[in-house]
Amino acid sequence: MARSLLLIGTSGTGKTVYGGQLLGRLQLGLGAMSLRTEPDTIEPLFDAWQSLARGRTPPRTARGTYKELVLPVSAPGLGPVDLVWPDYSGEQISDVVVRRHIPDAWRERVVGADGLLVFVRPKLVKQPIDIITRPLPEIRSAHREAEEPPPAEVVEGASTAWASQADLVELLQILLYLRSESGVRRIANLPLSLAISCWDELPGSLGASSPREVLRTMMPLLDEYVHATWEDGSASVIGVSAQGRSLLPHGVDEAFADEGPENQGFVVQPAGQRTPDLTWPVVDLLARAK
Amino acid sequence: MERQCTQDGCDAPLASCNAGFSPMRACPHWVRARGDHSDQKDSDAADAHLVPWPWGGLGRRDIDAIASRSAPHLIGVVGLPNEGKTTLLSMAYLHLSMGGSLSPDRFAGSLSLGGWEQLAQPLRWEPSSPPRFPPRTPRAAGRFPSMLHLGLRGPADTLRDVLLTDAPGEWFARWSTDRNAAAAEGARWIVSAADAFVLVLDSEALSGPDRHDARTQHAAMIRRLGAEAAGRPVVAAWAKAEREIPASIRSGLETLLAGMFPERFVESVSVYEQEMRTRYLPLLTRAFSAPRQRAGVPAEPVTAADDPFLAFRGR
């Protein structure tokens, strides 16, 4: 039977890299999930896999692109599934929140989804520093001196990227609205996996924490929203590092290519155990979507 | 360039369709507007489903959707101009977004996240600008304030909706001295509809050079709210509490508060003092956790019959 995963992530969250690695694992038979038969086409993700095999970061999916790949897969305990895997540019997700309207095609995907896999890359989420976390006596003078603000201070680590916790909560609220979920009851029929992507980028001790602890520490509003909105067991937080490490920003990362992308990357399961099986998030989500 | 709807006052497709259509192609005004020079963007927008709530504070039209799923708990945030009502809301949201607790409830979403973010933005450090106090809520005529929403998941998994008003202080200043003034219409609506109140008192004004005027203005506001709250819960906040109010002024107002609101809860808050910075959110939580005690009949001229919001809440 066909199952559709709604893969949600803004631009740069690693959807395409993960998709390329997932295809690589399936092609080489390295994971709990395997191909039953050869897919008619693997093109949307083949380029990404090939880029990684060459030691290059896959190019971002072009704006406006939306392609679907049907992967005939099976996994222990799951049975045969035709997995519909989307490949698209993340701007389409940003547009939903910013422009406040949802194209019919996206609405149909949301309504037809069996599970929700959301990629959140902490590095791209604004970690605002405010006067609760960083109180300042200067605010007094800033207030008194009216129009002319004091010279700006550059805050290390502050990002001007699109996403904030509030944007991500808003996005999930919009998706649930499209599925006619009023919010009165907690969600049980649309399992959610919230994947902290590019896990290898996490600073210091956070990388040794469980994914839920990372979410709670870095995005507490999103964490509370998800767990107050989905039924216990219907939402899980995982970590994904599709490449295992960053590639050299320019040119070819020969060491990565020599080792092979299939030998790199890992998933952090909800309780904190690591597995190199990059098919695990999909198997877990599909199992919960039964 | 995207086409606008021809209907006066309708901001579609940037805001939801005034006539309530989604997709917009069903709206006769939209069809008329795109009758000529149709382009791809128009088609995209017309085929789109609109998000039926704004990225901002909620207006009158937006709260019907909330009222249709639960009887929202309305908190009237009352105070004179420039007293810190907006800062109070902003600080509470900042605390919530940094992991502050709504205990015993949990944050279950908000249909005014954009509004909360806009309030909180000035208090954040950005590379290009240091924190500043939120701008004053614009003085505006009218009956309905901007409202901020919180969805709360209770311990028994029930969902509650809370709406907090963000109204200009001028409404309450006028209402304090002339309850029936035309310019106090918005204040009258808030006071008639609210389930509970947060009363903001301005320590800066009460300790500054105009403190004697501030004392009489505060006294008038406390008395007016005392007369109209009719037993509904009142949480009072001494805002800007880093300022020390002269003892005689403070004790006079405390006595008045005690007389008007025997069951009141009073807290001091300040953005400058470490300990007081994290009291804003518990203060709000206290207001919407108080047992619901609706006033018997809303004071005229607002009645359930002519106010769909009150009619919903009367279910």
XYZ file of C-alpha atoms in Angstrom, chain A:
290
model
C 0.000 0.000 0.000
C 1.106 3.565 -0.673
C 2.128 5.679 2.249
C 2.995 9.318 2.006
C 5.312 11.017 4.364
C 5.032 14.737 4.547
C 8.625 15.851 4.725
C 8.757 19.382 6.066
C 11.812 21.541 6.311
C 12.778 25.033 5.330
C 15.654 25.699 2.982
C 18.994 24.404 4.216
C 17.648 21.999 6.826
C 19.125 18.988 5.049
C 16.136 17.342 3.371
C 17.947 16.736 0.109
C 21.123 15.398 1.755
C 19.058 13.051 3.882
C 17.042 11.972 0.828
C 20.265 11.254 -1.089
C 21.665 9.246 1.795
C 18.379 7.366 2.222
C 18.484 6.411 -1.441
C 22.110 5.331 -1.094
C 21.315 3.090 1.870
C 18.397 1.530 -0.037
C 20.444 1.025 -3.192
C 23.212 -0.700 -1.293
C 20.926 -2.622 1.061
C 22.343 -1.048 4.190
C 19.463 -0.599 6.593
C 16.374 -2.109 8.141
C 14.325 -0.797 5.247
C 15.054 -2.241 1.820
C 13.781 -2.006 -1.727
C 11.312 -4.716 -2.794
C 11.736 -3.938 -6.456
C 13.588 -1.381 -8.482
C 11.826 1.993 -8.507
C 10.799 3.315 -11.930
C 12.932 6.352 -11.316
C 15.385 7.456 -8.690
C 16.289 10.687 -10.389
C 15.085 13.271 -7.903
C 17.475 11.914 -5.279
C 20.143 10.321 -7.441
C 21.927 13.608 -8.057
C 22.164 14.247 -4.327
C 23.552 10.754 -3.672
C 26.030 11.126 -6.491
C 27.215 14.508 -5.231
C 27.880 13.004 -1.802
C 29.708 10.065 -3.358
C 31.968 12.592 -5.065
C 32.599 14.365 -1.762
C 30.524 17.389 -2.608
C 27.583 18.925 -0.800
C 24.493 18.379 -2.978
C 23.143 21.546 -4.537
C 20.002 22.884 -3.020
C 16.784 21.956 -4.756
C 15.807 24.745 -7.151
C 13.117 27.133 -6.037
C 9.693 26.073 -7.249
C 10.731 22.456 -7.768
C 8.473 19.725 -6.473
C 9.066 16.100 -7.398
C 7.942 12.878 -5.851
C 9.770 9.593 -5.842
C 7.890 6.369 -5.210
C 10.059 3.853 -3.410
C 8.737 0.278 -3.137
C 10.153 -0.678 0.256
C 9.644 -3.124 3.064
C 10.957 -3.473 6.561
C 10.583 -6.029 9.351
C 7.235 -5.531 11.027
C 6.151 -3.064 8.400
C 5.268 -5.137 5.358
C 5.314 -3.808 1.803
C 4.978 -0.050 1.492
C 5.189 2.256 -1.490
C 6.905 5.192 0.117
C 6.160 8.514 -1.543
C 9.199 10.693 -0.931
C 9.055 14.378 -1.856
C 11.943 16.502 -3.044
C 11.278 20.219 -3.117
C 12.734 23.600 -2.302
C 12.313 24.696 1.281
C 11.167 28.161 0.274
C 7.767 26.658 -0.452
C 7.428 25.936 3.254
C 8.605 29.389 4.281
C 6.106 30.919 1.880
C 3.202 29.243 3.627
C 3.955 31.113 6.839
C 5.062 34.375 5.291
C 2.457 34.740 2.560
C -0.374 33.132 4.530
C -1.787 31.105 1.709
C -1.428 27.476 0.822
C -1.593 26.273 -2.778
C -4.192 23.590 -3.448
C -1.479 21.054 -4.309
C 0.161 21.459 -0.908
C -3.162 21.250 0.850
C -3.806 17.903 -0.828
C -0.380 16.628 0.256
C -1.033 17.667 3.827
C -4.476 16.102 3.916
C -3.191 12.863 2.362
C -0.137 12.449 4.561
C 0.257 9.406 6.783
C 3.081 10.827 8.856
C 4.955 14.035 9.364
C 8.744 14.236 9.331
C 9.899 17.722 10.244
C 13.527 18.757 9.872
C 14.759 21.489 12.176
C 18.366 22.612 11.956
C 19.256 24.458 15.162
C 21.921 26.514 13.435
C 19.247 28.061 11.232
C 16.771 28.751 13.991
C 17.072 32.138 15.567
C 18.288 31.901 19.122
C 17.191 35.332 20.170
C 18.990 36.934 23.019
C 16.584 39.033 24.983
C 16.578 40.924 28.197
C 15.524 37.888 30.180
C 18.551 35.917 29.108
C 20.872 38.869 28.844
C 19.699 41.759 31.022
C 21.187 45.064 30.191
C 21.435 48.290 32.078
C 21.761 49.963 28.689
C 18.114 49.398 27.949
C 17.375 52.224 30.315
C 19.342 54.723 28.286
C 18.060 53.270 25.033
C 14.567 53.954 26.324
C 15.304 57.456 27.525
C 17.163 58.626 24.496
C 14.138 58.064 22.325
C 14.720 57.864 18.617
C 18.444 57.439 18.151
C 19.489 53.931 19.158
C 22.911 53.367 20.677
C 25.506 51.788 18.406
C 24.623 48.248 17.475
C 26.429 45.365 19.067
C 27.064 42.342 16.947
C 25.889 39.283 18.802
C 27.902 36.250 17.996
C 25.759 33.350 16.911
C 22.640 35.398 16.251
C 21.228 34.340 12.940
C 19.261 36.315 10.449
C 17.832 33.136 8.977
C 14.139 32.932 8.383
C 13.001 30.520 10.997
C 12.216 31.100 14.620
C 10.482 28.871 17.108
C 7.302 30.858 16.534
C 7.527 30.328 12.768
C 7.833 26.578 13.267
C 4.895 26.470 15.670
C 2.875 28.547 13.217
C 3.745 26.173 10.399
C 2.565 23.147 12.392
C -0.612 25.003 13.344
C -1.304 25.723 9.676
C -0.729 22.074 8.707
C -3.158 20.920 11.376
C -5.695 23.520 10.283
C -5.524 22.098 6.756
C -6.335 18.686 8.196
C -9.346 20.178 9.991
C -7.853 19.551 13.392
C -9.444 22.044 15.747
C -6.892 21.490 18.477
C -9.530 20.539 21.029
C -8.137 17.013 21.164
C -4.522 15.994 20.996
C -3.396 14.535 17.693
C -3.271 10.755 17.447
C -3.779 10.039 13.748
C -0.819 11.882 12.260
C 2.420 10.678 13.831
C 5.133 13.270 13.990
C 8.889 12.870 14.054
C 10.691 16.074 14.732
C 14.239 15.611 13.522
C 17.019 17.820 14.832
C 19.061 17.843 11.630
C 22.806 18.349 11.189
C 23.220 16.941 14.693
C 27.010 17.048 14.287
C 26.791 20.854 14.398
C 25.437 20.949 17.952
C 27.686 22.773 20.353
C 29.673 20.889 22.983
C 27.724 18.999 25.593
C 24.400 19.279 23.769
C 25.548 16.656 21.301
C 25.604 14.120 24.127
C 22.051 14.937 25.194
C 18.895 13.221 24.053
C 17.097 14.856 21.128
C 14.214 15.888 23.381
C 16.642 17.601 25.740
C 18.186 19.460 22.826
C 14.772 20.612 21.639
C 13.759 21.647 25.139
C 16.979 23.580 25.607
C 17.131 25.308 22.256
C 13.468 25.633 21.326
C 11.352 25.275 24.478
C 8.257 26.885 22.977
C 8.253 24.441 20.050
C 8.889 21.533 22.400
C 5.986 22.439 24.646
C 3.664 23.047 21.694
C 4.441 19.698 20.099
C 4.017 17.706 23.283
C 0.847 19.531 24.340
C -0.661 19.071 20.888
C 0.235 15.485 19.942
C -0.717 12.479 22.008
C 2.045 10.893 24.024
C 3.700 8.395 21.709
C 2.443 10.136 18.572
C 5.251 12.664 18.588
C 8.900 11.846 18.922
C 12.061 13.874 18.729
C 15.084 12.405 16.998
C 18.467 13.583 15.802
C 19.802 13.171 12.286
C 23.253 13.751 10.928
C 22.899 12.626 7.333
C 26.569 13.197 6.523
C 28.046 12.577 9.956
C 30.135 15.701 9.588
C 30.417 18.831 7.503
C 32.000 18.534 4.097
C 34.653 20.950 2.994
C 32.755 24.075 2.005
C 34.430 24.370 -1.390
C 35.645 21.766 -3.807
C 35.854 18.055 -3.182
C 36.160 16.400 0.224
C 38.346 13.490 -0.840
C 38.366 11.857 2.584
C 34.577 11.790 2.700
C 34.365 10.433 -0.829
C 36.968 7.751 -0.180
C 35.186 6.521 2.915
C 31.905 6.577 1.011
C 28.713 8.335 2.050
C 27.144 4.983 2.886
C 29.580 4.631 5.780
C 28.779 8.022 7.216
C 25.812 9.590 8.902
C 23.865 8.558 11.957
C 20.533 8.871 13.666
C 20.041 9.672 17.342
C 17.000 7.795 18.576
C 14.629 9.373 21.124
C 16.396 7.832 24.113
C 19.796 8.955 22.832
C 21.149 5.747 21.250
C 22.930 6.221 17.961
C 22.459 4.064 14.899
C 24.131 4.329 11.505
C 20.882 3.143 9.924
C 19.548 6.237 8.203
C 16.410 4.361 7.191
C 15.397 4.118 10.859
C 13.473 7.451 11.034
C 11.290 6.415 8.094
C 10.698 2.888 9.404
C 9.837 4.245 12.845
C 7.435 6.829 11.457
C 5.732 4.408 9.083
C 5.360 1.886 11.901
C 3.589 4.507 13.981
C 1.437 5.510 10.997
C -0.166 2.091 10.758
